[in-house]
Coordinates of N, CA, C and O in Angstrom, one line a residue:
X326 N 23.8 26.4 -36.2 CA 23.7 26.8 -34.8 C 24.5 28.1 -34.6 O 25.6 28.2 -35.1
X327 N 24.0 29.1 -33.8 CA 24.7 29.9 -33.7 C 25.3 30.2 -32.4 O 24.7 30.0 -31.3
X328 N 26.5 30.7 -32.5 CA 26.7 30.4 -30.9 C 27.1 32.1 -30.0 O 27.8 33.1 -30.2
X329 N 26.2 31.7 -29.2 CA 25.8 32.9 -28.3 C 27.0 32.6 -27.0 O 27.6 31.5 -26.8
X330 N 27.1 33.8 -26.4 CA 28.0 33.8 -25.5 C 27.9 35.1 -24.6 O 27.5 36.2 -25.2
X331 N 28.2 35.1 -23.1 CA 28.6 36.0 -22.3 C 29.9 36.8 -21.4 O 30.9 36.1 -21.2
X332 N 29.9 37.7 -21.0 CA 31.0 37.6 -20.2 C 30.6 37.5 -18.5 O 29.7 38.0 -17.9
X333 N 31.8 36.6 -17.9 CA 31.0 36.9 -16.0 C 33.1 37.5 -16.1 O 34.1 37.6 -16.8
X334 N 32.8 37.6 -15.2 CA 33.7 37.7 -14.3 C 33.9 37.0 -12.4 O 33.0 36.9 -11.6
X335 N 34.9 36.9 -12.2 CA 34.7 36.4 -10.8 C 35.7 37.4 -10.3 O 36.3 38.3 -11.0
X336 N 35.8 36.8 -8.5 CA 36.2 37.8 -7.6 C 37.3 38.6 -7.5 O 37.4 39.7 -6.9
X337 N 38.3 37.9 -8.3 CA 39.5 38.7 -8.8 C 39.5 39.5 -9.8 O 40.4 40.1 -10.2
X338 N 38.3 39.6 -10.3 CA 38.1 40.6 -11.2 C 38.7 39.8 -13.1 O 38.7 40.2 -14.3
X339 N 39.0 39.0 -12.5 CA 39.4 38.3 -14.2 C 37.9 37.9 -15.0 O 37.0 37.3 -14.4
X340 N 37.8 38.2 -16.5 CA 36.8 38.1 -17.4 C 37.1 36.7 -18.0 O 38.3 36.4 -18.1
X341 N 36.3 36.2 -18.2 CA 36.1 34.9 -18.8 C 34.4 34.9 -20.1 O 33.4 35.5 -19.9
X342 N 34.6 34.1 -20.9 CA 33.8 34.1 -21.7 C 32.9 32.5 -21.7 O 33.4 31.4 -21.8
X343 N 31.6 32.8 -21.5 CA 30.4 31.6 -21.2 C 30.2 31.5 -21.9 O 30.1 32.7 -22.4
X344 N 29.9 30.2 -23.2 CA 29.2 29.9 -24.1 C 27.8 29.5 -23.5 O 27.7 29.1 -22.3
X345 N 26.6 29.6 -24.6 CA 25.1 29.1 -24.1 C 25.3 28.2 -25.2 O 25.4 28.4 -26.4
X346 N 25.5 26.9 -24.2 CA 25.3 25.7 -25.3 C 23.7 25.2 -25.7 O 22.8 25.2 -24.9
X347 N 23.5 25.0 -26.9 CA 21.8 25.0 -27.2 C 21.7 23.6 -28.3 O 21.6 23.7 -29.5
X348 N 21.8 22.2 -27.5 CA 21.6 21.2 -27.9 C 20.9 21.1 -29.4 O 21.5 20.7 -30.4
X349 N 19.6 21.6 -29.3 CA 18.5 20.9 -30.4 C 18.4 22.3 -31.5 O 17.9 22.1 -32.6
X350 N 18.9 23.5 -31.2 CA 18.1 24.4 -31.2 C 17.1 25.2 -31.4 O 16.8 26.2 -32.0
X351 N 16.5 24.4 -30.7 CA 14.8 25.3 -30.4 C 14.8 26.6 -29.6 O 14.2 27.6 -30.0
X352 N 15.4 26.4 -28.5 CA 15.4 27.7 -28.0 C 14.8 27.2 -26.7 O 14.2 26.2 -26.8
X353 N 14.9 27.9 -25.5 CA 14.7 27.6 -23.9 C 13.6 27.7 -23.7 O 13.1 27.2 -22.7
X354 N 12.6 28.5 -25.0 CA 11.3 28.0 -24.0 C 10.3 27.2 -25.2 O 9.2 27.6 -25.6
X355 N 11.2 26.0 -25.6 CA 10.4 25.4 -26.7 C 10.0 24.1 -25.7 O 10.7 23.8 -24.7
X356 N 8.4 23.4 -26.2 CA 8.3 22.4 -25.5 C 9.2 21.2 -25.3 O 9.5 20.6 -26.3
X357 N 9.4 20.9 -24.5 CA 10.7 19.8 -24.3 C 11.8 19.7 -24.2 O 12.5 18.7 -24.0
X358 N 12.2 21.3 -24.5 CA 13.6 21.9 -24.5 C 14.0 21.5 -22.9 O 13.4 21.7 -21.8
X359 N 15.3 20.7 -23.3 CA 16.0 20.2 -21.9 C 17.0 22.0 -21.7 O 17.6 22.7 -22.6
X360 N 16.9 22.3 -20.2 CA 17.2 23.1 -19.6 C 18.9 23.7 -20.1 O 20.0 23.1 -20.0
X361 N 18.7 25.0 -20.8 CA 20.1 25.8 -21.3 C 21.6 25.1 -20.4 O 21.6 24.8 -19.2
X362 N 22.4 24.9 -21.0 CA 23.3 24.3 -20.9 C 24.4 25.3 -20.9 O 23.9 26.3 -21.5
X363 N 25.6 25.6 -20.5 CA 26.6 26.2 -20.2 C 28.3 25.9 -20.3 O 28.7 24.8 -20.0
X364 N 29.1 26.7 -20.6 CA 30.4 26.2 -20.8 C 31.3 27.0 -21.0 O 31.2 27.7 -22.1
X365 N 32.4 27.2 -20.1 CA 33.6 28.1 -20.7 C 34.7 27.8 -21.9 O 35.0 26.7 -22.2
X366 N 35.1 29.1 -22.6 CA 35.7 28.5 -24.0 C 36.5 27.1 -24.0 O 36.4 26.2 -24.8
X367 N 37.2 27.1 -22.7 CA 38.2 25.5 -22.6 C 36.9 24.0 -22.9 O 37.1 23.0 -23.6
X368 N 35.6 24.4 -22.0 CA 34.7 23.4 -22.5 C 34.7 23.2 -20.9 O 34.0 22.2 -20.7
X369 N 35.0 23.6 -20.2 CA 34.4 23.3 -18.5 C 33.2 23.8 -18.3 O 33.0 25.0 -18.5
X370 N 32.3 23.1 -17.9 CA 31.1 22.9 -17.6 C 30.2 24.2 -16.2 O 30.6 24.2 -15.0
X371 N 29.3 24.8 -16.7 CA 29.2 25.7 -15.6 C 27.3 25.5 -16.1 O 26.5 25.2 -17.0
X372 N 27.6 26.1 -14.1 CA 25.9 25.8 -13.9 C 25.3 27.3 -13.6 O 26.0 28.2 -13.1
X373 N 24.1 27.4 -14.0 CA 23.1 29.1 -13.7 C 22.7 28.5 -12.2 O 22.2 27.4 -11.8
X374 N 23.2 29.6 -11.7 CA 22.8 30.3 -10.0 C 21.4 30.6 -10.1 O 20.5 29.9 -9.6
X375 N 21.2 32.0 -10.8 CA 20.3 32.5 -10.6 C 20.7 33.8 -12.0 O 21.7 33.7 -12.6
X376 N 19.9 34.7 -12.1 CA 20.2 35.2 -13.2 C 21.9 36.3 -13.3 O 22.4 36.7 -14.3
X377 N 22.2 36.3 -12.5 CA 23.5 37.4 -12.2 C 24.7 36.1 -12.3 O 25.6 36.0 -13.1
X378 N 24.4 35.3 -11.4 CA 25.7 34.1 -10.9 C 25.3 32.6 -11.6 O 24.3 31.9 -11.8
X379 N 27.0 32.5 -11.9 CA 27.5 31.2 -12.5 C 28.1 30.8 -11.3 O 28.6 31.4 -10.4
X380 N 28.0 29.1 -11.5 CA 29.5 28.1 -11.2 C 30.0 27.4 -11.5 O 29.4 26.3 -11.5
X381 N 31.1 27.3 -11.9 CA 32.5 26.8 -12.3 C 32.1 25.6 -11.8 O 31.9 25.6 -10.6
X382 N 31.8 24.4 -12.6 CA 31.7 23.1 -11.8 C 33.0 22.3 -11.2 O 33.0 21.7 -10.1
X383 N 34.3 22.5 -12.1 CA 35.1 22.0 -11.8 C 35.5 22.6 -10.5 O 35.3 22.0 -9.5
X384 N 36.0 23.6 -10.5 CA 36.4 24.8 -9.5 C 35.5 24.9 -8.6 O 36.1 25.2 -7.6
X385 N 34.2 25.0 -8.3 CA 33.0 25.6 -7.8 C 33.3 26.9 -7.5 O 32.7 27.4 -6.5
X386 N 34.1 27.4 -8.2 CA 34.5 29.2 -8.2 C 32.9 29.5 -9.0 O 32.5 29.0 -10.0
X387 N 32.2 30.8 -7.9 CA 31.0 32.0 -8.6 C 31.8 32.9 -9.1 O 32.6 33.6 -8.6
X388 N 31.2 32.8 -11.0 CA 31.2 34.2 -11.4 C 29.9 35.1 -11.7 O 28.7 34.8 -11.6
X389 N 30.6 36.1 -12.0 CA 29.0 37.2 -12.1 C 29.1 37.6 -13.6 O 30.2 37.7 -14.2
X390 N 28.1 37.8 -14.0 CA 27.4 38.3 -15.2 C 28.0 39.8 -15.5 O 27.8 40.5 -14.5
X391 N 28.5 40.2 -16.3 CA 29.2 41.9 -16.9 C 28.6 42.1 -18.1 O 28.9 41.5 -19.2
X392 N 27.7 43.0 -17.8 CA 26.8 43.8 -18.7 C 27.6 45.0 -18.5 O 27.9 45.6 -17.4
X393 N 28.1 45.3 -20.4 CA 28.5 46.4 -20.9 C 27.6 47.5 -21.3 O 28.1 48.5 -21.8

């Protein structure tokens, strides 16, 4: 399994790193593939907004996506 990851950042400007958790790995657009899964390095659970915004489930703090 290889493990993919991003950076968001939220409003204070602190970076944090997203892992894309990938259950089976087939990949997101294999048939039956249950919906990309999400998680910060500690293992707290984050949900896709939309393609730019995360949220922090525990926190419901939005972060944004930082493309270098």
């Amino acid at each position: 399994m290889d493990t993919k990851f991003f950076m968001t950042q939220d409003s204070t400007g602190e970076r944090q790193r997203v892992r894309i958790l990938d259950a089976d790995g087939s990949g997101p657009d294999a048939p039956g593939h249950s919906p990309q899964r999400y998680a910060l390095e500690d293992g707290s659970p984050v949900l896709r907004v939309d393609n730019e915004t995360f949220q922090v489930v525990g926190t419901g703090a939005y972060v944004t996506l930082v493309r270098e």
